Short mmCIF file of C-alpha atoms and ligand atoms in Angstrom, two decimals:
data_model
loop_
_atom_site.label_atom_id
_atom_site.label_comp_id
_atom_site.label_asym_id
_atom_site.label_seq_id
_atom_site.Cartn_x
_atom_site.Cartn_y
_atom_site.Cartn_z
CA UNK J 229 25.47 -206.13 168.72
CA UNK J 230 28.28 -204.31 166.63
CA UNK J 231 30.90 -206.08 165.57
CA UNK J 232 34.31 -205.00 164.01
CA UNK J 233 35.35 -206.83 160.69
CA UNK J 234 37.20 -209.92 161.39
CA UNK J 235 41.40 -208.76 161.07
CA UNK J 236 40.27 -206.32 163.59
CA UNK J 237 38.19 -208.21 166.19
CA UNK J 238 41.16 -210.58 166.40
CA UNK J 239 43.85 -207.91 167.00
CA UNK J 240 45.12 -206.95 170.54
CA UNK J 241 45.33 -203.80 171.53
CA UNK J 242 48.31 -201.42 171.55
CA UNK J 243 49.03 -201.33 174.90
CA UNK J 244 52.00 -200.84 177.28
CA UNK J 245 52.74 -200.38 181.01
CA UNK J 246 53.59 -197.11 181.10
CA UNK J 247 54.79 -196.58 184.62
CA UNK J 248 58.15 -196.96 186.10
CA UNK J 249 61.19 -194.17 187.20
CA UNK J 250 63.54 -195.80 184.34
CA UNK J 251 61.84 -196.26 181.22
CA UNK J 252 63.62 -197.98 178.29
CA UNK J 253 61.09 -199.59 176.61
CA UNK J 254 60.52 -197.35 173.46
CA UNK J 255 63.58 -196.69 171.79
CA UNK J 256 62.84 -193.43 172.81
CA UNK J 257 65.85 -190.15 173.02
CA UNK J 258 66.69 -190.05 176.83
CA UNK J 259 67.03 -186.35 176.36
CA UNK J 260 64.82 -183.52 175.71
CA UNK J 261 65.00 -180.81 173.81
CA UNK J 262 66.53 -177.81 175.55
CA UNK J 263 64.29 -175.11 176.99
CA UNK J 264 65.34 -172.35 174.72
CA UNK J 265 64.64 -174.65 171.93
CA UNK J 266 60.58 -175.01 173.59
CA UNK J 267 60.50 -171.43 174.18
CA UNK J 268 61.53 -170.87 170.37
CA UNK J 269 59.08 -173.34 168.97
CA UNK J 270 56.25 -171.66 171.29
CA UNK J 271 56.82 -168.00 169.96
CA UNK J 272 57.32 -168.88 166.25
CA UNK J 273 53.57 -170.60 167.03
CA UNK J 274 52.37 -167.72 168.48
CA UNK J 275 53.21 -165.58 165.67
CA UNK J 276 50.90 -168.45 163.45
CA UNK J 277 47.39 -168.31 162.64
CA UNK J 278 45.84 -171.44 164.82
CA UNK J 279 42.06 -171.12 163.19
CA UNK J 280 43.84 -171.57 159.44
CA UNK J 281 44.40 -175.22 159.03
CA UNK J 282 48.14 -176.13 158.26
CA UNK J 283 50.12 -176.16 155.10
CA UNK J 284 48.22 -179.74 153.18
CA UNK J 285 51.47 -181.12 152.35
CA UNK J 286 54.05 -179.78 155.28
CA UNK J 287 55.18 -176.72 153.00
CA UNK J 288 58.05 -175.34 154.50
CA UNK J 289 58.84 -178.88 156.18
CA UNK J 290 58.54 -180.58 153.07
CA UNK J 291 61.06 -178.49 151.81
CA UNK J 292 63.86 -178.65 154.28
CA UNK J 293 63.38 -182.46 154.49
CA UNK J 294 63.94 -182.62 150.72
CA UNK J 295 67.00 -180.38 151.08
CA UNK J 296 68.03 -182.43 153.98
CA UNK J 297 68.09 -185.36 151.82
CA UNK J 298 68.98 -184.14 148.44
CA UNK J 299 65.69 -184.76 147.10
CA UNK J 300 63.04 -182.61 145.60
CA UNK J 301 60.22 -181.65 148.20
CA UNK J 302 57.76 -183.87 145.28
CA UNK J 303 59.70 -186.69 146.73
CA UNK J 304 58.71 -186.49 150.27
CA UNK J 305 55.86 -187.16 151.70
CA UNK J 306 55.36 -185.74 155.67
CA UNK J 307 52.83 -188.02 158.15
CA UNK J 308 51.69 -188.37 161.66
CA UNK J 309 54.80 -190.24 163.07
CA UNK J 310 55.84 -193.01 160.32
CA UNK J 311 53.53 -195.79 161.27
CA UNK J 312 50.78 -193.21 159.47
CA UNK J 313 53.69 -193.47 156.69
CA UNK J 314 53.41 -197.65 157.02
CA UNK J 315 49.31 -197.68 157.27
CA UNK J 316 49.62 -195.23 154.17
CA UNK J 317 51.85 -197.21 151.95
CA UNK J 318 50.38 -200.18 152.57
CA UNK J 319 46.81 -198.91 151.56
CA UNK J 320 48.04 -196.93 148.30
CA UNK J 321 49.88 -200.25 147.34
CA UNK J 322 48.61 -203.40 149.25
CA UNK J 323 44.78 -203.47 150.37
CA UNK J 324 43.55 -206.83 149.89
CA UNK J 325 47.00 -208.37 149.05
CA UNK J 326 49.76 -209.96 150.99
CA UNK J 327 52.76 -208.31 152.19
CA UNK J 328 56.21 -209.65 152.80
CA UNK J 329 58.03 -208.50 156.26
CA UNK J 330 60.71 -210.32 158.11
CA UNK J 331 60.52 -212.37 161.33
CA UNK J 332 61.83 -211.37 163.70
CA UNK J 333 60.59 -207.52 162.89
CA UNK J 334 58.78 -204.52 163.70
CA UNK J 335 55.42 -205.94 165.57
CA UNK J 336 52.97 -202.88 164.59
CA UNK J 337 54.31 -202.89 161.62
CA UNK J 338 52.31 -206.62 161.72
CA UNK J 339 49.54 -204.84 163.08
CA UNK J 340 49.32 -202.33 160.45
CA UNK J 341 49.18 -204.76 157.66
CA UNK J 342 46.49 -206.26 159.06
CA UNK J 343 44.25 -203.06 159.89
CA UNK J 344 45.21 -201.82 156.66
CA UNK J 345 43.22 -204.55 155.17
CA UNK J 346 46.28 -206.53 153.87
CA UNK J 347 47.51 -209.97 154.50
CA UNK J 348 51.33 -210.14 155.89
CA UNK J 349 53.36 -212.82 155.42
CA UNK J 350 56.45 -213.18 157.41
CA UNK J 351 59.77 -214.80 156.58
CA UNK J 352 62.12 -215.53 158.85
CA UNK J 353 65.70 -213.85 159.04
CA UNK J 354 68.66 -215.70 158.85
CA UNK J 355 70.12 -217.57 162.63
CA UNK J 356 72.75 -214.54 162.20
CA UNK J 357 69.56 -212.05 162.00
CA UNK J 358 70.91 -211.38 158.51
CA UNK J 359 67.97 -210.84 155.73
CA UNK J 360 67.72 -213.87 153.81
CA UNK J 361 67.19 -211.92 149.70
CA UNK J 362 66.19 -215.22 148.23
CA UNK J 363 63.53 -216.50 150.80
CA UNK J 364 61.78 -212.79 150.15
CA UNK J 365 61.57 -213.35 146.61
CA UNK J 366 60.09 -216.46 146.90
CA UNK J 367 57.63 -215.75 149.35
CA UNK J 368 56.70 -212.51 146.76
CA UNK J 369 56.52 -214.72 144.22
CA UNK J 370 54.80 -217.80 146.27
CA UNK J 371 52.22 -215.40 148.19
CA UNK J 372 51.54 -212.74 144.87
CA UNK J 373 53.23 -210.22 147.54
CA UNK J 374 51.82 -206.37 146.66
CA UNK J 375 54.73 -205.07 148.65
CA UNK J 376 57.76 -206.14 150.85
CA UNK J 377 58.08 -204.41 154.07
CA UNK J 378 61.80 -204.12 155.66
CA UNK J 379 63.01 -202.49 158.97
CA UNK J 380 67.37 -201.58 158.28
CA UNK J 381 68.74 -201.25 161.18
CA UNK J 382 66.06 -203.95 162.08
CA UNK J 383 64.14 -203.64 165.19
CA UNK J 384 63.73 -205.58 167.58
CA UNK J 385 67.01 -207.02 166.63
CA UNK J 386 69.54 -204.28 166.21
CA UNK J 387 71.57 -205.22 162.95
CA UNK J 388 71.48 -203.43 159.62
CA UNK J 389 71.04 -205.67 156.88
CA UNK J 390 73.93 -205.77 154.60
CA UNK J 391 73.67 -203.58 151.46
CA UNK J 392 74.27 -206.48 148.77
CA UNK J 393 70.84 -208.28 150.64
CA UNK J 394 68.79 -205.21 150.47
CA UNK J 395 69.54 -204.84 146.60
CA UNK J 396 69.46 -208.15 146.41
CA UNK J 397 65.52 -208.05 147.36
CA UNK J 398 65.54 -204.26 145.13
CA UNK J 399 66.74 -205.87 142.14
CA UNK J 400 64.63 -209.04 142.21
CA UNK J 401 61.24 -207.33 142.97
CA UNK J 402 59.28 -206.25 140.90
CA UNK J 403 56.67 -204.66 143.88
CA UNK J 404 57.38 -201.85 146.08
CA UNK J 405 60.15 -202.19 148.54
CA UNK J 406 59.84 -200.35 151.87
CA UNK J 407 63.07 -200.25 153.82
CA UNK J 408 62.20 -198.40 157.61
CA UNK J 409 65.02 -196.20 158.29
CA UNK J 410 63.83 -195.34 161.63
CA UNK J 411 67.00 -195.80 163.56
CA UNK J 412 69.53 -195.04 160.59
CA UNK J 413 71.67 -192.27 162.13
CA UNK J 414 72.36 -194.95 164.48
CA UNK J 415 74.89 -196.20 162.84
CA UNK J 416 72.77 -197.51 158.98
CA UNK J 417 73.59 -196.47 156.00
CA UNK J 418 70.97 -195.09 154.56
CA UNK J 419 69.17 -196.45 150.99
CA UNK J 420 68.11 -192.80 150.00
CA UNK J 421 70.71 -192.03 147.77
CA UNK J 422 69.89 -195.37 145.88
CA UNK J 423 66.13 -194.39 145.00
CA UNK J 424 67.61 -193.36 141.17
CA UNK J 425 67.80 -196.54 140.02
CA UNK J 426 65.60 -198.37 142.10
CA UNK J 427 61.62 -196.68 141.36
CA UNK J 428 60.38 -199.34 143.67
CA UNK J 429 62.38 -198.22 146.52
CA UNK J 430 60.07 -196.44 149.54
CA UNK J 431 62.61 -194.71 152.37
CA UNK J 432 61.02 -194.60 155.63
CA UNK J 433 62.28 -192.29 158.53
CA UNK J 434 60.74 -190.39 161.51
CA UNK J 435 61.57 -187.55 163.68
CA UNK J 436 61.37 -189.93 167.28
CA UNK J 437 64.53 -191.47 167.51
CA UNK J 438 67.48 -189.43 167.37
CA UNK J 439 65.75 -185.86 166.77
CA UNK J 440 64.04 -186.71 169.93
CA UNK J 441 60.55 -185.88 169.17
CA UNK J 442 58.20 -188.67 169.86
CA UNK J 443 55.58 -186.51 170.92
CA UNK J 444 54.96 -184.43 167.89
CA UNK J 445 54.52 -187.40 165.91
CA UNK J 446 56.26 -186.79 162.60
CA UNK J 447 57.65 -189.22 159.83
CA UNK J 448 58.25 -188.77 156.77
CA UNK J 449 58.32 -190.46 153.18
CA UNK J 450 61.42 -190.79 150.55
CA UNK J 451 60.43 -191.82 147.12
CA UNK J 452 60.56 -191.42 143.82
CA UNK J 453 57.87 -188.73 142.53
CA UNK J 454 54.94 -190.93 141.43
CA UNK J 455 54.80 -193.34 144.23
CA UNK J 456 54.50 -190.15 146.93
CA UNK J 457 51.78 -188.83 144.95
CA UNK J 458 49.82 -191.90 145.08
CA UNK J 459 50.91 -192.42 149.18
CA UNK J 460 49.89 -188.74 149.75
CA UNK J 461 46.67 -189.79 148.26
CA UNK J 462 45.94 -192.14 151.08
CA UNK J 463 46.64 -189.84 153.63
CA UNK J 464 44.40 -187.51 155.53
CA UNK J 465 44.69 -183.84 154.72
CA UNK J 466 46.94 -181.52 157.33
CA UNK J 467 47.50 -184.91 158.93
CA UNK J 468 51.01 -183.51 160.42
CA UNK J 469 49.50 -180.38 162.81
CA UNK J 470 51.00 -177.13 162.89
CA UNK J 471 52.81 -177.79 166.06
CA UNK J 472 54.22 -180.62 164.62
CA UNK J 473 55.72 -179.00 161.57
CA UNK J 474 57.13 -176.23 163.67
CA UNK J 475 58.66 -178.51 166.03
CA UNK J 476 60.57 -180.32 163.46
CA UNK J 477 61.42 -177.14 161.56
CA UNK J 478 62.98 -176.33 164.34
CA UNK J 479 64.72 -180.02 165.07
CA UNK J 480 66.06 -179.63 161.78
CA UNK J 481 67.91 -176.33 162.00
CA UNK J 482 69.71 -178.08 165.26
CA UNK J 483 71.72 -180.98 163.25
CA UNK J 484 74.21 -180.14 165.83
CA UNK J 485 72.79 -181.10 169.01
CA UNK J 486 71.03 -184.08 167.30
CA UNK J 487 74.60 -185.29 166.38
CA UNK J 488 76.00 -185.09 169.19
CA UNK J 489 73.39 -187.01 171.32
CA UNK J 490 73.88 -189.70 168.63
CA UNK J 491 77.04 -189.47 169.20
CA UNK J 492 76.37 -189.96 173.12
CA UNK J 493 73.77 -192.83 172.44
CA UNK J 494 76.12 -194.67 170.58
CA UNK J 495 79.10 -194.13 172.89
CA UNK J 496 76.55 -195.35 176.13
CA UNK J 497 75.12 -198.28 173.91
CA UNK J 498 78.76 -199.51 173.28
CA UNK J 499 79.29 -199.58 177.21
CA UNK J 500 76.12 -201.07 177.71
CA UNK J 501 76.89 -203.56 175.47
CA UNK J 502 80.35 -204.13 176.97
CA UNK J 503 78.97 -204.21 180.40
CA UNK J 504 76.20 -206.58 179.63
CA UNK J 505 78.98 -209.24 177.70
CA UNK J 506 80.62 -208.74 181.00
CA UNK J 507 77.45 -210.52 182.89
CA UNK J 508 77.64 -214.04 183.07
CA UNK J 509 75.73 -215.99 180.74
CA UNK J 510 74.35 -212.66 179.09
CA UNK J 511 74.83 -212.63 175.42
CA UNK J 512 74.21 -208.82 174.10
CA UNK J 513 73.96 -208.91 170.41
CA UNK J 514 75.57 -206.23 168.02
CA UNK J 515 73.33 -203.00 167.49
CA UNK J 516 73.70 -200.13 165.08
CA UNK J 517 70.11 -198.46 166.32
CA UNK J 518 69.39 -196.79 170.25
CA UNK J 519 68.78 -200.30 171.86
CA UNK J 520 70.28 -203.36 172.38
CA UNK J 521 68.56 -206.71 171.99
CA UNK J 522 70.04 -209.32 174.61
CA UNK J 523 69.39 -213.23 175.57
CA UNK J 524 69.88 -214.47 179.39
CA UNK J 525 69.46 -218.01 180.37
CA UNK J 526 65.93 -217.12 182.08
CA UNK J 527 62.87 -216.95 180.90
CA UNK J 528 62.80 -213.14 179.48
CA UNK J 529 59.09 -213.07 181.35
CA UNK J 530 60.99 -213.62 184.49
CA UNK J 531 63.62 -210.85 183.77
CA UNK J 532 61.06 -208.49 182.65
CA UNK J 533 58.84 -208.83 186.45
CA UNK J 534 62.43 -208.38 188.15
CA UNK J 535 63.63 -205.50 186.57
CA UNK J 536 60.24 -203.44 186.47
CA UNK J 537 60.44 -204.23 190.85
CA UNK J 538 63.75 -202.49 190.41
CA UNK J 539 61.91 -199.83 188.85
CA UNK J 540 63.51 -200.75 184.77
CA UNK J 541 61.01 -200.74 182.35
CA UNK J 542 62.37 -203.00 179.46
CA UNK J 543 60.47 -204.86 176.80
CA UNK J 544 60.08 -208.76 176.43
CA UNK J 545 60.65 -209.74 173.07
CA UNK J 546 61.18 -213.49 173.50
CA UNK J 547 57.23 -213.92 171.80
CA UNK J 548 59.26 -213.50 168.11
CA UNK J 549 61.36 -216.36 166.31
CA UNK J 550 64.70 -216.53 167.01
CA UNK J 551 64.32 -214.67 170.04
CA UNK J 552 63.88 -217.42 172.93
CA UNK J 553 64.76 -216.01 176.24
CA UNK J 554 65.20 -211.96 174.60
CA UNK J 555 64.51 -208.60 176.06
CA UNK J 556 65.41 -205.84 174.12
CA UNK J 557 66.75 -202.28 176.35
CA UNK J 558 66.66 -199.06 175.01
CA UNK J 559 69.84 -196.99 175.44
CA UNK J 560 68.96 -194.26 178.05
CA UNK J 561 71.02 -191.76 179.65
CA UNK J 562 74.40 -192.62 181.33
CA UNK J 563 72.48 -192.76 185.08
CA UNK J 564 69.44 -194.84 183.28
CA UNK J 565 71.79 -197.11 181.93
CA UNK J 566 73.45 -197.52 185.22
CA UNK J 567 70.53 -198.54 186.78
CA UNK J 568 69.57 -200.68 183.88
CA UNK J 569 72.68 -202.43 184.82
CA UNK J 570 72.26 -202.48 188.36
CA UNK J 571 68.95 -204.10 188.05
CA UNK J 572 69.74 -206.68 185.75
CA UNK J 573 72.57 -207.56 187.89
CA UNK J 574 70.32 -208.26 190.70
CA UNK J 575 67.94 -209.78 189.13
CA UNK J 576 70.15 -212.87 187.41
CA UNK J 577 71.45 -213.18 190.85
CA UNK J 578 68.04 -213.07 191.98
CA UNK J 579 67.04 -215.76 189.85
CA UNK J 580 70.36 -217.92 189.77
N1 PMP G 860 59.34 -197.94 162.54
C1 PMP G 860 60.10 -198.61 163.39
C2 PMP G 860 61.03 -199.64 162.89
C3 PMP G 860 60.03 -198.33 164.77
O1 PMP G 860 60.78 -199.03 165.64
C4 PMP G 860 59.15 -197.32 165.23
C5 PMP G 860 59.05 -196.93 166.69
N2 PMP G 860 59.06 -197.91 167.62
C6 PMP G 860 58.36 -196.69 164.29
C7 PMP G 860 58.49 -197.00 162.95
C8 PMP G 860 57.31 -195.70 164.71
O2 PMP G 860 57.82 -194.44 164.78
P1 PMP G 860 56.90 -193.16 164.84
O3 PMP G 860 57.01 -192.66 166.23
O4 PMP G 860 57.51 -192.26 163.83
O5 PMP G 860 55.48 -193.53 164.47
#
């Protein structure tokens, strides 16, 4: 009998019901790309050679994300979606070591400590949800920390965390700090632009949240010049595919659709939001990312059953601390969200 190592024996799988008409349990873009934009992306592939592998390091894609950001391309680093980015930091920098991530927080990102061979150790956020700086530095300094792990705008919770906190953690560290930007044209404010003084600093982002492309699977890497090199190390050659890097070539030279369905998301969210204050005994809680993180008075188990009858696929985050009784909705499209609504209606009537 085989057995995996320990870490790995003990970890559930990645699994999640899949099936329902209304599905807003990803933080996924309601909206696909538009056809023309496929057809595009289809004859600029046929027009590549598909027995060559792919450029090693994204080539062109590389480049336009470091033009994008104002960086140079030696400061990017392009992965298979960004939890390869997570996995890849954490085993160029933290194999064998702790790592310091917040409570509540990104679950894989748990997960990927843990198959990365690493050792996480959570601390919790503030009752507010508000990062608290000095608890991090202890536990770095407590635990030996190789790295501190950050999600701004934090999922599953929906705030940012405030700019003097961040630095806060930045200036006291003296180990790499990853902040996950994966929901930062949601309304964050993005720590790129700070990477000159802080050489620490590891910028996370991804192309499946607002440029709508979950299922190319591409992230991407901001950092200073030494620390990609040794992240790129870690990572699999050609691990982003040619289809990939054409797909977000092409995402990229549409900044003005993908605005404007930000713009969309965030004007839906803020209805949501107003519509779910306007629920009795629903408290929504403030988001700057594509989903909004809410608290009824029943169990969130409960809600969860009633609104997948009604054909809502949500997820239950009550599991995490501080987050008794939660379920946290993705912001769909105006009819998804209207349904959403609908259910959730019904189902605290339901259960009242
Ligand atoms: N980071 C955070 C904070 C996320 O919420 C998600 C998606 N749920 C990811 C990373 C993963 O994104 P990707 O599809 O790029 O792997």
């Amino acid at each position: 009998m085989i057995r995996p190592r320990r870490a790995i024996e003990q970890l559930g799988a990645y699994r999640l019901i899949r099936e329902a008409p209304v599905r807003l349990n990803q933080n996924e873009s309601p909206l696909d790309w538009p056809d023309e934009m496929k057809a595009d992306v289809l004859a600029r592939l046929a027009r590549r050679p598909w027995h060559r592998y792919p450029p090693a390091d994204g080539g062109l894609l590389r480049e336009a994300l470091g033009r994008e950001a104002g960086v140079a391309p030696e400061m990017i680093a392009v992965t298979n979606g960004s939890n390869e980015a997570i996995l890849a930091v954490i085993q160029a920098f933290a194999t064998g070591r702790p790592v310091v991530l917040t409570a509540p927080g990104y679950s894989l990102s748990r997960t990927l400590v843990l198959v990365g061979g690493a050792e996480a150790r959570p601390v919790m956020l503030r009752e507010d949800f508000s990062l608290d700086a000095p608890a991090v530095l202890r536990e770095i300094a407590a635990s030996g920390a190789a790295m501190v792990y950050l999600t701004s705008p934090n999922n599953p919770t929906g705030n940012r965390f405030a700019r003097r906190d961040l630095e806060a953690v930045l200036d006291g560290a003296q180990v790499p700090v990853v902040v996950d930007e994966a929901y930062v044209q949601f309304g964050g404010d993005s720590l790129v632009a700070a990477l000159g003084r802080y050489p620490h600093l590891v910028v996370l982002r991804t192309f499946s949240k607002a440029f709508a492309l979950a299922g190319a699977r591409i992230g991407w890497v901001v950092a200073r010049e030494e620390v990609v090199a040794a992240v790129s190390k870690t990572l699999p050659p050609y691990t982003v595919n040619l289809f990939a890097q054409e797909a977000a070539l092409a995402a990229l030279e549409r900044g003005d659709l993908v605005a404007e369905r930000v713009r969309l998301i965030v004007r839906e969210r803020e209805r949501v939001a107003r519509a779910l204050s306007r629920l009795e005994d629903v408290v929504p809680f403030p988001s700057e990312t594509n989903f909004i993180l809410f608290r009824t008075p029943w169990p969130a188990a409960m809600v969860f059953e009633r609104l997948l009858g009604d054909g809502v696929l949500v997820r239950d985050v009550s599991g995490q601390p501080l987050l008794d009784r939660c379920l946290r909705v993705t912001i769909g499209t105006p009819e998804d969200n209207d349904r959403f609504l609908g259910a959730l209606a019904r189902a605290l009537e339901d259960l009242r």
